[in-house]
Amino acid sequence: SSPINFTVTAATPPTVSMSAPANNAILVGPTNITLSANATASTGSTISRVEFFNGSNLLSTNTASPYSYTWNNVQPGIYTLTARATDSNGLVTTSLPISITVRANVAPTVSITTPNNNATIRGATVSLSASAFDSDGTIARVEFYSGNTRLNYTGTSSPYSYNWTHVRSGTYTITARATDNNGAVTTSAPITITVRRR
């Protein structure tokens, strides 16, 4: 027969990159982290699967776009994440690694600013104020307690102040409790007040 000429070209592997989380992200944990990747196959092939790895540990396998996975309850630590795409020709590409840091939540600070410790209040109304701060987030709420009883107040923004009314004569132990946006709770040092209605 007459000879024919043809050219065999090597198949091109897929491309893949991590789109979330951001490289060098710093998160407060334990937390849930959404991993996402973009993967594209070369002409004539399709993406068979995309796998997410923490180091060499397989976290998830996706067989259809969008390629995403929610990694739950991630504890404090430093993690190296990659996505690995496999196409219909069996060719594999691993994304550039990204590094993330999950650090432990720092609990808020809180203190009662008024009244002073050992104050004597004359009358049936006690004005309570507290100062609260969270170094790595925000204050979600501040509450006041008399002993183990929560008073009818929840402050979600500063100033954290409450007029406790119809207070009977007696001696009370007052605390303020601050909760941050990650659920960490701190109780202030207690103060003792004496209420004299007459």
Short mmCIF file of C-alpha atoms in Angstrom, two decimals:
data_model
loop_
_atom_site.label_atom_id
_atom_site.label_comp_id
_atom_site.label_asym_id
_atom_site.label_seq_id
_atom_site.Cartn_x
_atom_site.Cartn_y
_atom_site.Cartn_z
CA SER A 1 0.00 0.00 0.00
CA SER A 2 0.97 3.61 -0.26
CA PRO A 3 2.58 4.96 2.93
CA ILE A 4 0.73 7.46 5.09
CA ASN A 5 2.16 9.98 7.49
CA PHE A 6 0.72 10.74 10.91
CA THR A 7 1.86 12.50 14.06
CA VAL A 8 1.40 11.29 17.63
CA THR A 9 1.43 14.06 20.23
CA ALA A 10 1.64 13.59 23.96
CA ALA A 11 -1.57 14.26 25.87
CA THR A 12 -1.51 17.43 27.91
CA PRO A 13 -2.18 16.94 31.64
CA PRO A 14 -4.93 18.93 33.36
CA THR A 15 -4.38 22.19 35.21
CA VAL A 16 -5.48 22.67 38.81
CA SER A 17 -5.13 25.38 41.43
CA MET A 18 -6.45 26.01 44.92
CA SER A 19 -8.89 28.93 45.04
CA ALA A 20 -9.73 28.79 48.76
CA PRO A 21 -8.58 29.28 51.43
CA ALA A 22 -6.05 31.99 50.69
CA ASN A 23 -2.38 31.12 50.96
CA ASN A 24 -0.91 32.07 54.36
CA ALA A 25 -4.39 32.56 55.83
CA ILE A 26 -4.54 32.76 59.62
CA LEU A 27 -7.73 31.40 61.15
CA VAL A 28 -8.99 31.01 64.69
CA GLY A 29 -9.89 27.47 65.68
CA PRO A 30 -11.20 24.96 66.11
CA THR A 31 -12.98 25.96 62.92
CA ASN A 32 -14.55 24.71 59.69
CA ILE A 33 -12.59 25.49 56.52
CA THR A 34 -13.95 25.45 52.96
CA LEU A 35 -11.46 24.12 50.41
CA SER A 36 -12.07 24.96 46.74
CA ALA A 37 -10.15 24.29 43.53
CA ASN A 38 -10.32 25.14 39.84
CA ALA A 39 -9.47 22.32 37.43
CA THR A 40 -9.43 22.29 33.61
CA ALA A 41 -8.81 19.35 31.27
CA SER A 42 -7.00 19.62 27.95
CA THR A 43 -8.88 19.34 24.64
CA GLY A 44 -10.30 15.85 24.14
CA SER A 45 -10.33 14.89 27.80
CA THR A 46 -12.40 15.61 30.91
CA ILE A 47 -11.71 15.91 34.61
CA SER A 48 -12.37 12.57 36.30
CA ARG A 49 -11.81 13.69 39.88
CA VAL A 50 -10.26 16.33 42.09
CA GLU A 51 -8.84 15.31 45.45
CA PHE A 52 -7.95 17.54 48.39
CA PHE A 53 -4.96 16.72 50.58
CA ASN A 54 -3.59 17.90 53.89
CA GLY A 55 0.04 16.98 53.44
CA SER A 56 -0.17 13.35 52.27
CA ASN A 57 -3.55 12.74 53.92
CA LEU A 58 -6.52 12.55 51.57
CA LEU A 59 -9.37 14.73 52.82
CA SER A 60 -11.97 14.45 50.05
CA THR A 61 -12.62 13.32 46.48
CA ASN A 62 -14.87 15.30 44.10
CA THR A 63 -16.01 13.84 40.78
CA ALA A 64 -17.97 16.86 39.55
CA SER A 65 -17.59 20.61 39.52
CA PRO A 66 -17.68 22.73 41.63
CA TYR A 67 -14.72 21.14 43.36
CA SER A 68 -15.21 22.02 47.01
CA TYR A 69 -15.00 20.44 50.44
CA THR A 70 -15.75 21.64 53.97
CA TRP A 71 -13.10 20.45 56.40
CA ASN A 72 -14.77 20.42 59.81
CA ASN A 73 -13.42 21.00 63.32
CA VAL A 74 -9.87 21.87 62.28
CA GLN A 75 -7.70 22.15 65.36
CA PRO A 76 -4.93 24.73 65.91
CA GLY A 77 -1.83 23.97 63.83
CA ILE A 78 -0.06 24.70 60.55
CA TYR A 79 -1.36 22.87 57.47
CA THR A 80 -0.17 22.41 53.87
CA LEU A 81 -3.03 21.91 51.42
CA THR A 82 -3.07 20.78 47.80
CA ALA A 83 -5.58 19.76 45.14
CA ARG A 84 -4.86 16.88 42.76
CA ALA A 85 -6.70 16.63 39.42
CA THR A 86 -6.96 13.44 37.37
CA ASP A 87 -8.30 13.52 33.80
CA SER A 88 -10.00 10.88 31.64
CA ASN A 89 -6.60 9.91 30.19
CA GLY A 90 -5.28 9.12 33.64
CA LEU A 91 -2.96 12.11 33.70
CA VAL A 92 -2.50 13.74 37.08
CA THR A 93 -1.54 17.28 38.15
CA THR A 94 -1.06 18.51 41.71
CA SER A 95 -1.61 22.17 42.49
CA LEU A 96 0.95 24.43 44.10
CA PRO A 97 0.68 23.97 47.88
CA ILE A 98 -0.84 26.59 50.13
CA SER A 99 -0.13 27.00 53.81
CA ILE A 100 -2.66 27.98 56.45
CA THR A 101 -2.34 28.53 60.17
CA VAL A 102 -5.13 27.78 62.62
CA ARG A 103 -4.42 29.31 66.00
CA ALA A 104 -6.20 28.89 69.29
CA ASN A 105 -8.80 31.46 70.21
CA VAL A 106 -7.76 34.01 72.82
CA ALA A 107 -10.49 34.51 75.40
CA PRO A 108 -11.81 38.05 75.94
CA THR A 109 -11.06 40.22 78.95
CA VAL A 110 -13.78 41.81 81.04
CA SER A 111 -13.98 43.86 84.22
CA ILE A 112 -16.64 45.74 86.13
CA THR A 113 -16.01 49.47 86.06
CA THR A 114 -18.91 50.62 88.25
CA PRO A 115 -19.75 50.36 91.03
CA ASN A 116 -16.52 50.00 92.97
CA ASN A 117 -15.81 46.91 94.99
CA ASN A 118 -17.25 47.12 98.52
CA ALA A 119 -19.46 50.07 97.51
CA THR A 120 -22.58 50.87 99.49
CA ILE A 121 -25.55 51.78 97.30
CA ARG A 122 -28.35 53.79 98.83
CA GLY A 123 -31.63 53.26 97.01
CA ALA A 124 -33.26 50.49 94.97
CA THR A 125 -31.33 50.99 91.71
CA VAL A 126 -27.78 49.84 91.06
CA SER A 127 -25.98 51.18 87.96
CA LEU A 128 -23.69 48.51 86.55
CA SER A 129 -21.03 49.06 83.88
CA ALA A 130 -18.35 46.80 82.43
CA SER A 131 -15.43 47.04 80.03
CA ALA A 132 -14.75 44.14 77.64
CA PHE A 133 -12.14 43.56 74.92
CA ASP A 134 -11.24 40.73 72.56
CA SER A 135 -7.72 40.80 71.09
CA ASP A 136 -8.38 38.44 68.17
CA GLY A 137 -12.03 39.04 67.37
CA THR A 138 -15.07 40.85 68.67
CA ILE A 139 -17.25 40.82 71.75
CA ALA A 140 -20.51 39.02 71.03
CA ARG A 141 -22.22 39.85 74.32
CA VAL A 142 -21.72 40.93 77.93
CA GLU A 143 -23.99 39.79 80.75
CA PHE A 144 -24.20 40.73 84.42
CA TYR A 145 -24.73 38.23 87.23
CA SER A 146 -25.71 38.49 90.85
CA GLY A 147 -24.23 35.35 92.32
CA ASN A 148 -25.35 32.62 89.90
CA THR A 149 -28.41 34.55 88.72
CA ARG A 150 -28.19 36.29 85.37
CA LEU A 151 -29.67 39.76 85.46
CA ASN A 152 -32.08 40.84 82.74
CA TYR A 153 -29.44 42.32 80.46
CA THR A 154 -27.46 41.26 77.39
CA GLY A 155 -25.21 43.91 75.88
CA THR A 156 -24.00 43.34 72.32
CA SER A 157 -22.11 46.62 71.88
CA SER A 158 -20.20 49.04 74.08
CA PRO A 159 -20.95 50.72 76.44
CA TYR A 160 -22.04 47.72 78.51
CA SER A 161 -24.26 49.36 81.13
CA TYR A 162 -27.39 48.27 82.98
CA ASN A 163 -29.61 49.80 85.64
CA TRP A 164 -30.58 47.01 88.02
CA THR A 165 -33.84 48.14 89.56
CA HIS A 166 -35.98 47.10 92.53
CA VAL A 167 -32.97 45.74 94.37
CA ARG A 168 -33.69 44.71 97.93
CA SER A 169 -31.45 45.66 100.81
CA GLY A 170 -28.58 43.22 101.27
CA THR A 171 -25.11 42.28 100.18
CA TYR A 172 -24.52 41.04 96.63
CA THR A 173 -21.66 39.52 94.63
CA ILE A 174 -21.67 40.91 91.09
CA THR A 175 -19.77 39.64 88.03
CA ALA A 176 -19.75 40.43 84.34
CA ARG A 177 -19.42 37.66 81.75
CA ALA A 178 -18.08 38.35 78.24
CA THR A 179 -18.46 36.02 75.25
CA ASP A 180 -16.44 36.55 72.07
CA ASN A 181 -17.37 35.81 68.45
CA ASN A 182 -15.75 32.36 68.70
CA GLY A 183 -17.67 31.35 71.81
CA ALA A 184 -14.91 31.81 74.39
CA VAL A 185 -16.24 33.06 77.74
CA THR A 186 -14.52 35.04 80.50
CA THR A 187 -16.00 36.01 83.85
CA SER A 188 -14.74 39.13 85.56
CA ALA A 189 -13.32 39.30 89.04
CA PRO A 190 -16.28 39.60 91.43
CA ILE A 191 -17.18 42.72 93.33
CA THR A 192 -19.22 42.91 96.50
CA ILE A 193 -21.80 45.64 97.00
CA THR A 194 -24.17 46.47 99.80
CA VAL A 195 -27.61 47.90 99.00
CA ARG A 196 -29.46 49.94 101.62
CA ARG A 197 -32.87 51.06 100.58
CA ARG A 198 -33.38 53.21 103.68
#
